[in-house]
Short mmCIF file of C-alpha atoms in Angstrom, two decimals:
data_model
loop_
_atom_site.label_atom_id
_atom_site.label_comp_id
_atom_site.label_asym_id
_atom_site.label_seq_id
_atom_site.Cartn_x
_atom_site.Cartn_y
_atom_site.Cartn_z
CA MET A 627 53.66 173.33 85.43
CA GLY A 628 52.79 170.13 83.63
CA ARG A 629 49.90 169.53 81.25
CA ARG A 630 46.48 169.78 82.87
CA ARG A 631 44.47 166.60 82.55
CA THR A 632 40.89 165.66 83.28
CA LEU A 633 40.30 162.24 84.75
CA ARG A 634 36.97 160.55 85.23
CA ILE A 635 36.78 157.80 87.82
CA ASP A 636 33.68 155.63 87.73
CA ALA A 637 34.16 153.37 90.71
CA THR A 638 32.51 151.78 93.69
CA ALA A 639 33.37 153.64 96.88
CA GLY A 640 34.01 150.57 99.00
CA ARG A 641 32.14 150.07 102.26
CA THR A 642 31.47 153.75 102.93
CA TYR A 643 28.85 154.33 100.23
CA ASP A 644 26.49 151.88 98.58
CA ARG A 645 26.12 153.80 95.32
CA ARG A 646 28.49 154.27 92.44
CA LEU A 647 30.43 157.48 92.01
CA ALA A 648 31.16 159.40 88.88
CA ILE A 649 33.92 161.82 89.90
CA GLU A 650 35.35 164.23 87.36
CA LEU A 651 38.62 165.78 88.49
CA ASP A 652 40.82 168.51 87.09
CA VAL A 653 44.35 167.70 88.18
CA THR A 654 47.41 169.86 87.49
CA PRO A 655 50.82 168.23 88.00
CA ASP A 656 54.12 170.03 88.29
CA PRO A 657 57.01 169.24 85.88
CA HIS A 658 58.00 166.27 88.06
CA GLY A 659 54.56 164.76 88.04
CA HIS A 660 53.67 165.86 91.56
CA ILE A 661 50.06 166.88 92.00
CA VAL A 662 49.79 170.50 93.07
CA MET A 663 46.11 171.23 92.44
CA ILE A 664 42.91 169.19 92.46
CA ARG A 665 39.49 170.51 91.48
CA THR A 666 36.23 168.62 91.60
CA SER A 667 32.68 169.59 90.84
CA GLU A 668 31.34 167.06 93.32
CA SER A 669 29.57 168.08 96.49
CA ARG A 670 31.68 168.80 99.57
CA SER A 671 30.73 165.45 101.11
CA LEU A 672 32.48 163.65 98.28
CA ARG A 673 35.56 165.82 97.94
CA ARG A 674 37.67 163.69 100.24
CA ILE A 675 36.97 160.61 98.18
CA ALA A 676 37.61 162.59 95.01
CA ALA A 677 40.94 163.89 96.23
CA VAL A 678 42.10 160.52 97.46
CA SER A 679 41.03 158.89 94.23
CA ALA A 680 42.87 161.46 92.14
CA LEU A 681 46.05 161.10 94.12
CA ALA A 682 45.86 157.35 93.88
CA ALA A 683 45.09 157.37 90.20
CA PHE A 684 47.88 159.74 89.20
CA ALA A 685 50.39 157.92 91.39
CA ALA A 686 49.58 154.57 89.86
CA LEU A 687 48.55 155.24 86.25
CA THR A 688 50.41 155.62 83.02
CA PRO A 689 48.84 158.08 80.54
CA THR A 690 47.06 155.23 78.78
CA ALA A 691 45.90 153.30 81.82
CA ASP A 692 42.18 152.66 82.29
CA VAL A 693 40.70 152.58 85.77
CA SER A 694 37.04 152.82 84.84
CA ALA A 695 36.46 149.25 86.00
CA GLN A 696 38.54 149.50 89.15
CA GLY A 697 37.20 150.18 92.62
CA ILE A 698 38.69 152.94 94.75
CA ASP A 699 40.15 150.37 97.15
CA GLU A 700 42.01 148.70 94.30
CA VAL A 701 43.25 152.03 92.97
CA LEU A 702 44.52 153.03 96.39
CA GLU A 703 46.24 149.69 96.92
CA ALA A 704 48.06 150.02 93.62
CA ALA A 705 49.04 153.62 94.36
CA LEU A 706 50.40 152.90 97.81
CA GLU A 707 52.80 150.28 96.50
CA GLY A 708 55.10 153.12 95.59
CA TYR A 709 55.05 154.75 99.01
CA ALA A 710 57.20 154.09 102.08
CA TRP A 711 56.52 154.89 105.72
CA ARG A 712 58.62 157.58 107.38
CA ASN A 713 58.76 158.43 111.08
CA ILE A 714 57.94 162.09 111.70
CA GLY A 715 57.97 161.84 115.50
CA PRO A 716 57.52 163.15 118.05
CA ASP A 717 60.37 161.96 120.26
CA ARG A 718 58.00 161.64 123.18
CA GLY A 719 57.39 158.24 124.73
CA GLY A 720 54.13 156.36 124.96
CA ARG A 721 52.78 153.62 127.19
CA SER A 722 54.90 150.67 128.33
CA ILE A 723 53.75 147.72 130.44
CA ALA A 724 56.92 145.62 130.24
CA VAL A 725 60.51 146.33 131.36
CA SER A 726 63.63 144.45 132.36
CA GLY A 727 67.19 145.18 133.30
CA VAL A 728 70.07 142.80 132.75
CA VAL A 729 71.78 141.21 135.74
CA GLY A 730 75.55 141.84 135.53
CA ARG A 731 75.17 144.42 132.74
CA PRO A 732 73.84 147.48 134.53
CA GLN A 733 74.01 149.73 131.48
CA GLU A 734 71.60 147.51 129.53
CA GLY A 735 67.84 147.42 129.77
CA TYR A 736 64.67 146.85 127.77
CA PHE A 737 61.15 148.19 127.61
CA GLY A 738 58.22 147.01 125.56
CA ALA A 739 56.06 149.65 123.91
CA VAL A 740 52.41 148.75 123.53
CA GLY A 741 52.50 150.22 120.03
CA GLY A 742 56.18 150.31 119.11
CA GLY A 743 57.90 146.97 119.71
CA LEU A 744 60.85 146.33 122.04
CA TRP A 745 63.41 149.04 122.80
CA LYS A 746 66.87 148.65 124.30
CA THR A 747 69.43 150.83 126.05
CA THR A 748 73.14 150.16 126.38
CA ASN A 749 74.04 153.33 128.27
CA GLY A 750 71.86 153.24 131.34
CA GLY A 751 68.74 154.73 129.78
CA ASP A 752 70.28 157.84 128.24
CA ASP A 753 69.48 156.53 124.75
CA TRP A 754 67.11 153.84 123.49
CA PHE A 755 66.74 152.12 120.13
CA PRO A 756 64.21 149.65 118.69
CA VAL A 757 65.32 146.04 118.26
CA THR A 758 62.26 144.24 116.89
CA ASP A 759 61.31 146.39 113.89
CA PHE A 760 60.39 144.23 110.85
CA GLN A 761 61.08 141.06 112.85
CA ILE A 762 57.87 140.48 114.81
CA ASN A 763 54.26 140.54 113.69
CA SER A 764 52.76 142.57 116.54
CA ALA A 765 53.64 146.14 117.45
CA SER A 766 52.57 145.53 121.06
CA VAL A 767 55.11 144.06 123.52
CA GLY A 768 53.58 143.35 126.93
CA ALA A 769 56.17 141.11 128.62
CA VAL A 770 59.96 140.85 128.59
CA ALA A 771 62.44 138.66 130.46
CA VAL A 772 66.23 138.26 130.33
CA ALA A 773 68.05 135.17 131.58
CA GLU A 774 70.27 135.89 134.60
CA THR A 775 72.87 133.27 133.64
CA ASN A 776 72.82 134.07 129.92
CA PRO A 777 72.10 137.78 129.37
CA ASP A 778 72.01 137.33 125.60
CA LEU A 779 68.87 135.19 125.98
CA VAL A 780 65.77 137.40 125.86
CA PHE A 781 62.09 136.49 125.64
CA ILE A 782 59.20 138.80 124.83
CA GLY A 783 55.46 138.29 124.97
CA THR A 784 53.18 140.32 122.74
CA GLY A 785 49.81 141.92 123.41
CA GLU A 786 48.48 143.99 126.29
CA THR A 787 47.01 142.59 129.50
CA CYS A 788 46.26 145.91 131.22
CA ILE A 789 42.92 145.73 129.47
CA ARG A 790 41.91 149.36 129.00
CA GLY A 791 39.52 150.43 126.25
CA ASN A 792 42.11 150.66 123.46
CA ILE A 793 44.53 147.75 123.39
CA LEU A 794 46.53 145.90 120.75
CA PRO A 795 46.48 142.09 120.66
CA GLY A 796 49.66 140.12 120.14
CA ASP A 797 50.58 136.88 118.45
CA GLY A 798 52.53 135.05 121.16
CA VAL A 799 56.10 134.72 122.37
CA TYR A 800 59.41 135.47 120.64
CA ARG A 801 62.96 134.51 121.60
CA SER A 802 66.32 136.14 120.92
CA ARG A 803 69.65 134.38 121.52
CA ASP A 804 71.77 137.43 120.64
CA ALA A 805 70.57 140.16 123.01
CA GLY A 806 67.80 141.35 120.72
CA ALA A 807 69.55 141.39 117.35
CA THR A 808 67.36 138.66 115.84
CA TRP A 809 64.06 137.07 116.86
CA GLU A 810 62.11 133.86 116.32
CA HIS A 811 58.48 133.09 117.10
CA ILE A 812 58.14 130.19 119.55
CA GLY A 813 54.44 129.81 120.23
CA PHE A 814 51.20 131.13 121.72
CA SER A 815 49.84 132.51 118.47
CA GLU A 816 46.27 132.05 119.74
CA SER A 817 46.77 134.26 122.81
CA HIS A 818 45.94 137.93 122.55
CA GLY A 819 48.10 138.83 125.54
CA ILE A 820 51.12 137.38 127.36
CA SER A 821 51.06 138.67 130.94
CA LYS A 822 54.47 137.57 132.25
CA ILE A 823 57.53 135.56 131.26
CA ARG A 824 59.77 134.19 134.02
CA ILE A 825 63.11 132.42 133.54
CA HIS A 826 64.64 130.06 136.09
CA PRO A 827 67.46 132.04 137.79
CA THR A 828 70.10 129.30 137.36
CA ASN A 829 68.76 127.14 134.50
CA PRO A 830 67.72 129.18 131.44
CA ASP A 831 66.20 126.11 129.81
CA ILE A 832 63.30 126.37 132.26
CA VAL A 833 60.94 129.16 131.25
CA TYR A 834 57.41 129.97 132.39
CA VAL A 835 54.73 131.94 130.55
CA ALA A 836 51.57 133.43 132.05
CA SER A 837 49.07 133.67 129.20
CA PHE A 838 45.90 135.75 129.42
CA GLY A 839 44.38 134.29 126.25
CA LYS A 840 41.79 136.03 124.11
CA TYR A 841 40.33 139.35 125.21
CA SER A 842 36.66 138.77 124.48
CA ALA A 843 36.07 135.06 123.87
CA GLU A 844 36.69 131.75 125.55
CA SER A 845 40.05 130.26 124.64
CA GLU A 846 42.21 127.32 125.62
CA GLU A 847 45.62 128.98 125.39
CA ARG A 848 45.25 130.37 128.90
CA GLY A 849 47.01 129.75 132.19
CA VAL A 850 50.62 129.05 133.15
CA PHE A 851 52.88 127.17 130.72
CA ARG A 852 56.34 125.69 131.25
CA SER A 853 59.21 124.89 128.93
CA THR A 854 62.19 122.74 129.91
CA ASP A 855 64.04 123.12 126.60
CA GLY A 856 64.49 126.87 126.41
CA GLY A 857 61.16 127.59 124.74
CA ASP A 858 61.17 125.01 121.95
CA THR A 859 58.17 123.18 123.43
CA TRP A 860 55.55 124.07 126.05
CA GLU A 861 53.22 122.30 128.45
CA ARG A 862 50.35 123.85 130.35
CA VAL A 863 50.81 123.36 134.10
CA LEU A 864 48.07 125.57 135.60
CA PHE A 865 44.61 126.09 134.12
CA ARG A 866 41.19 126.97 135.52
CA ASP A 867 38.84 127.26 132.57
CA ALA A 868 38.49 128.82 129.11
CA ARG A 869 37.31 132.14 130.59
CA THR A 870 40.24 132.60 133.00
CA GLY A 871 43.78 133.62 132.08
CA ALA A 872 47.03 133.92 134.03
CA ILE A 873 47.93 137.49 134.99
CA ASP A 874 50.95 137.31 137.32
CA LEU A 875 53.74 134.86 138.10
CA VAL A 876 56.77 135.09 140.38
CA ILE A 877 59.65 132.74 141.23
CA ASP A 878 61.41 132.42 144.58
CA ARG A 879 65.03 133.10 143.58
CA ASN A 880 66.26 131.23 146.68
CA ASN A 881 64.31 128.10 145.76
CA PRO A 882 63.19 128.27 142.12
CA ASP A 883 60.90 125.26 142.56
CA VAL A 884 58.60 127.61 144.49
CA LEU A 885 56.29 129.66 142.30
CA TYR A 886 53.28 131.86 142.95
CA ALA A 887 50.71 132.52 140.24
CA SER A 888 47.45 134.42 139.95
CA LEU A 889 44.59 133.68 137.57
CA TRP A 890 42.12 136.32 136.44
CA GLU A 891 38.65 135.88 135.03
CA ALA A 892 38.20 138.98 132.91
CA PHE A 893 37.23 140.12 129.45
CA ARG A 894 37.23 143.27 127.35
CA LYS A 895 34.80 143.87 124.49
CA GLU A 896 34.11 146.94 122.38
CA TYR A 897 31.22 148.05 124.56
CA THR A 898 31.90 146.53 127.99
CA MET A 899 34.46 144.81 130.20
CA SER A 900 34.52 142.69 133.35
CA SER A 901 37.16 142.12 136.01
CA GLY A 902 36.72 139.27 138.46
CA GLY A 903 34.73 136.08 138.85
CA PRO A 904 34.89 132.56 140.24
CA GLY A 905 37.89 131.75 138.06
CA SER A 906 40.15 134.32 139.70
CA GLY A 907 42.56 133.07 142.34
CA MET A 908 46.05 132.70 143.76
CA PHE A 909 48.15 129.52 143.65
CA LYS A 910 51.48 128.16 144.90
CA SER A 911 53.71 125.38 143.60
CA THR A 912 56.67 123.86 145.44
CA ASP A 913 57.78 121.48 142.69
CA GLY A 914 58.43 123.76 139.73
CA GLY A 915 54.85 123.79 138.53
CA ASP A 916 53.96 120.10 138.58
CA ASN A 917 51.39 120.59 141.33
CA TRP A 918 49.60 123.65 142.70
CA THR A 919 47.84 124.57 145.94
CA GLU A 920 45.16 127.26 145.86
CA LEU A 921 45.62 130.12 148.34
CA THR A 922 42.71 132.35 147.28
CA ARG A 923 40.79 131.94 150.56
CA ALA A 924 43.75 131.33 152.86
CA GLU A 925 43.62 132.62 156.44
CA GLY A 926 43.50 136.41 156.53
CA LEU A 927 42.34 136.86 152.93
CA PRO A 928 38.72 137.82 152.12
CA PRO A 929 36.69 134.66 152.82
CA GLU A 930 33.98 135.44 150.28
CA GLY A 931 33.04 137.87 147.55
CA VAL A 932 34.24 138.42 144.00
CA VAL A 933 38.02 138.29 143.52
CA GLY A 934 39.51 140.19 140.59
CA ARG A 935 43.07 140.83 139.54
CA ILE A 936 45.91 139.86 141.95
CA GLY A 937 49.48 141.14 141.85
CA LEU A 938 52.20 139.01 143.48
CA ALA A 939 55.74 139.38 144.82
CA VAL A 940 58.10 137.21 146.89
CA SER A 941 61.14 138.65 148.64
CA SER A 942 64.59 137.29 147.83
CA ALA A 943 65.68 138.56 151.25
CA ASP A 944 63.17 136.27 153.01
CA SER A 945 61.40 133.59 151.02
CA ASP A 946 58.61 133.42 153.59
CA ARG A 947 57.66 137.05 152.90
CA VAL A 948 55.08 137.18 150.12
CA TYR A 949 52.98 140.14 149.02
CA ALA A 950 49.59 140.05 147.29
CA LEU A 951 47.76 143.09 145.97
CA TYR A 952 44.10 142.03 145.86
CA GLU A 953 41.24 143.39 143.78
CA HIS A 954 38.25 142.85 146.08
CA ASP A 955 35.67 144.96 147.94
CA ASP A 956 37.76 144.32 151.05
CA GLY A 957 41.04 144.19 149.18
CA GLY A 958 44.35 145.97 149.36
CA LEU A 959 47.94 144.95 150.01
CA PHE A 960 48.29 141.72 152.01
CA SER A 961 51.53 140.22 153.29
CA SER A 962 52.46 136.75 154.49
CA ASP A 963 55.39 135.68 156.65
CA ASP A 964 54.85 131.94 156.24
CA GLY A 965 55.01 131.43 152.50
CA GLY A 966 51.35 132.14 151.87
CA GLU A 967 49.67 130.01 154.52
CA SER A 968 48.28 133.04 156.37
CA TRP A 969 47.95 136.71 155.48
CA THR A 970 47.61 140.15 157.02
CA LEU A 971 46.01 143.20 155.41
CA VAL A 972 48.67 145.92 155.70
CA ASN A 973 47.29 148.69 153.47
CA ASP A 974 43.84 149.27 151.96
CA ASN A 975 44.47 152.81 150.73
CA ARG A 976 42.55 153.47 147.52
CA ALA A 977 45.60 155.16 146.00
CA ILE A 978 47.34 151.79 145.64
CA ARG A 979 44.34 149.80 144.38
CA GLN A 980 42.13 152.10 142.31
CA ARG A 981 41.23 151.08 138.75
CA ALA A 982 42.49 147.61 139.62
CA PHE A 983 41.99 146.02 136.20
CA TYR A 984 44.54 148.45 134.78
CA TYR A 985 47.11 148.43 137.58
CA THR A 986 47.49 145.97 140.55
CA HIS A 987 51.29 145.61 140.43
CA VAL A 988 53.56 144.89 143.42
CA PHE A 989 57.32 144.18 143.57
CA ALA A 990 59.57 143.08 146.45
CA ASP A 991 63.13 144.21 147.04
CA HIS A 992 65.82 141.53 146.86
CA GLN A 993 67.80 142.60 149.91
CA ASP A 994 65.25 143.94 152.42
CA PRO A 995 61.96 142.09 153.00
CA ASP A 996 60.27 145.26 154.25
CA VAL A 997 60.97 147.24 151.08
CA VAL A 998 58.11 146.86 148.63
CA TYR A 999 57.02 148.86 145.57
CA ILE A 1000 53.42 149.31 144.42
CA GLN A 1001 52.35 150.76 141.09
CA ASN A 1002 49.21 152.70 140.25
CA THR A 1003 48.81 156.23 138.92
CA SER A 1004 51.94 156.89 141.00
CA LEU A 1005 54.92 154.75 141.92
CA PHE A 1006 54.95 154.00 145.66
CA ARG A 1007 57.83 152.76 147.81
CA SER A 1008 57.51 151.41 151.33
CA THR A 1009 60.21 150.56 153.87
CA ASP A 1010 57.84 149.09 156.49
CA GLY A 1011 56.32 146.19 154.61
CA GLY A 1012 53.72 148.29 152.82
CA ALA A 1013 52.06 149.93 155.83
CA THR A 1014 53.13 153.41 154.71
CA THR A 1015 54.34 154.60 151.34
CA GLU A 1016 56.10 157.49 149.64
CA VAL A 1017 55.72 158.55 146.01
CA ILE A 1018 58.91 158.30 143.96
CA ASN A 1019 57.71 159.50 140.56
CA ASN A 1020 60.22 162.34 140.71
CA GLY A 1021 59.72 163.69 137.22
CA THR A 1022 59.03 160.55 135.23
CA HIS A 1023 55.65 160.00 133.59
CA GLY A 1024 52.63 158.75 135.53
CA ASP A 1025 50.49 155.57 135.29
CA PHE A 1026 52.85 152.70 136.13
CA HIS A 1027 52.68 149.12 134.86
CA ASP A 1028 55.95 147.22 135.31
CA PHE A 1029 59.13 147.33 137.37
CA TRP A 1030 62.53 145.69 137.66
CA ILE A 1031 64.87 145.76 140.65
CA ASP A 1032 68.51 144.80 140.22
CA PRO A 1033 69.24 141.82 142.51
CA LEU A 1034 72.84 143.05 142.87
CA ASP A 1035 72.07 146.74 143.45
CA PRO A 1036 68.70 147.76 144.96
CA SER A 1037 69.22 151.38 143.89
CA HIS A 1038 69.19 150.33 140.23
CA LEU A 1039 65.60 150.32 138.96
CA VAL A 1040 63.84 150.14 135.61
CA VAL A 1041 60.23 151.31 135.37
CA GLY A 1042 57.51 151.17 132.74
CA ASN A 1043 54.77 153.79 132.64
CA ASP A 1044 52.59 155.68 130.17
CA GLY A 1045 55.68 157.56 128.99
CA GLY A 1046 57.71 154.42 128.19
CA GLY A 1047 60.73 153.01 130.00
CA ALA A 1048 62.99 154.88 132.44
CA VAL A 1049 66.04 154.00 134.53
CA SER A 1050 67.17 155.12 137.97
CA PHE A 1051 70.46 154.47 139.73
CA ALA A 1052 69.28 156.40 142.80
CA THR A 1053 66.34 154.34 144.12
CA GLY A 1054 63.91 156.50 142.18
CA ALA A 1055 65.22 159.88 143.30
CA GLU A 1056 65.75 160.70 139.62
CA TRP A 1057 64.90 159.00 136.33
CA THR A 1058 66.20 159.10 132.78
CA ASP A 1059 64.28 161.04 130.15
CA GLN A 1060 61.72 159.36 127.90
CA GLU A 1061 62.59 160.82 124.52
CA PHE A 1062 61.74 158.16 121.95
CA SER A 1063 59.05 157.92 119.29
CA THR A 1064 56.61 155.44 120.81
CA ALA A 1065 53.68 157.82 121.34
CA GLN A 1066 50.18 156.49 120.73
CA PHE A 1067 47.88 158.85 118.89
CA TYR A 1068 44.12 158.48 118.96
CA HIS A 1069 43.52 160.59 115.84
CA ALA A 1070 45.53 162.36 113.16
CA VAL A 1071 44.57 165.33 111.01
CA THR A 1072 46.49 167.49 108.54
CA THR A 1073 46.59 171.25 108.14
CA ASP A 1074 46.79 173.61 105.16
CA HIS A 1075 50.34 174.70 105.95
CA LEU A 1076 53.16 174.28 103.43
CA PRO A 1077 54.63 171.90 104.36
CA PHE A 1078 51.46 170.56 105.93
CA HIS A 1079 51.42 169.70 109.60
CA VAL A 1080 50.16 166.48 111.17
CA CYS A 1081 48.27 166.99 114.42
CA GLY A 1082 46.87 164.60 116.97
CA SER A 1083 46.15 163.82 120.60
CA GLN A 1084 48.53 161.46 122.40
CA GLN A 1085 47.40 158.84 124.88
CA ASP A 1086 47.90 160.18 128.42
CA ASN A 1087 49.51 163.34 127.12
CA SER A 1088 48.70 166.53 125.25
CA THR A 1089 47.80 167.31 121.67
CA LEU A 1090 50.56 168.50 119.33
CA CYS A 1091 51.40 169.19 115.70
CA LEU A 1092 54.49 168.28 113.68
CA PRO A 1093 55.60 169.52 110.27
CA SER A 1094 55.36 166.75 107.70
CA ASP A 1095 58.97 167.24 106.58
CA TRP A 1096 60.38 166.71 110.08
CA ASN A 1097 63.03 163.97 110.32
#
């Protein structure tokens, strides 16, 4: 064992306490300088501060260093300069609200983790690896899109727009021209959440962004934006007001000048949230976004009452078939067979529209207009235009938030749920495993084991403990 030393730290304890501390610590290092024992005569309520201060001091100080005038925060900051982060797991996925496959490259796919960046597979979902680490400024990826005519061109939007109680804001949109190897920031730094990114199916220079804006304050970087130079510059083409953001956006692949968009007046604060208001609505453009027609109160839709979040889908098999999943007292799944001029309520089951601010996602098959998918706590598939549904979870995690259907192969699906991304080549009959370290933990504590264990409770999963020397 090394020489026992006594250290006195006379420091301000930061924001936690408003009095000064005089902490006398007996610290015994081993021959390598590692601290193996800490004693303090302070009361139990101060032992945590004492221990942290001792660790920080001995990590940062030379034998002659003087920290009597330093605050604990400064001591800690200096000490941590010598530490590096290490992933100790678990290999158990966490929440994803953004996925995409790659047209023409069926073994490739992406999912955005709300706390772990963008992940990619090159073997059909059997293995995934992160591609944005140390390259983007937000850990939360809430939108992803890949160009059909240039599969190396990938866009991601950061921040979460399924506005639950614990969400991470983003800092805008990033672009990769090399299939995720490198990234550049291309705008929307004032938006907390990017809802959707859509790329023109034949002209990758035309890109659309649905921006939610700030979570809890009025903001101008809301609505639908368009770029005609591949994301270098942007113009806002659809906007309601500073309280209303864009939440969904779809393109008719048969006629890409036709777009459908939904706006959502909503906010989330620390102590409350709201979904719905006069700003919410549904819109259609037939000229690539230059002009928009509002469809919110079209024939067959609720003529009055508060409208909340709206999910949208248009079928590539029949451009006149449009689906809208409506948050409303009289809401549910509506379908149109005339491009949105009139609507029919086809399903008002609570299972497909509960907790609407968090879900409200609908997706249309590319080859059969009657095949439609709806996401909520379960993943639903319908073959009769939404009138009846079957659950196709089939072993993957619950709570679903995004979906991708291969235009060339309707059995090839990519899904995002509270366990991460998963792939199916069997129309959802089976899914790939979700074994990657993107879990979100609400709390973390350590044990007295040697080596010590780190324990915590994972979002939408169980509690677990891991040895600190794992991985």
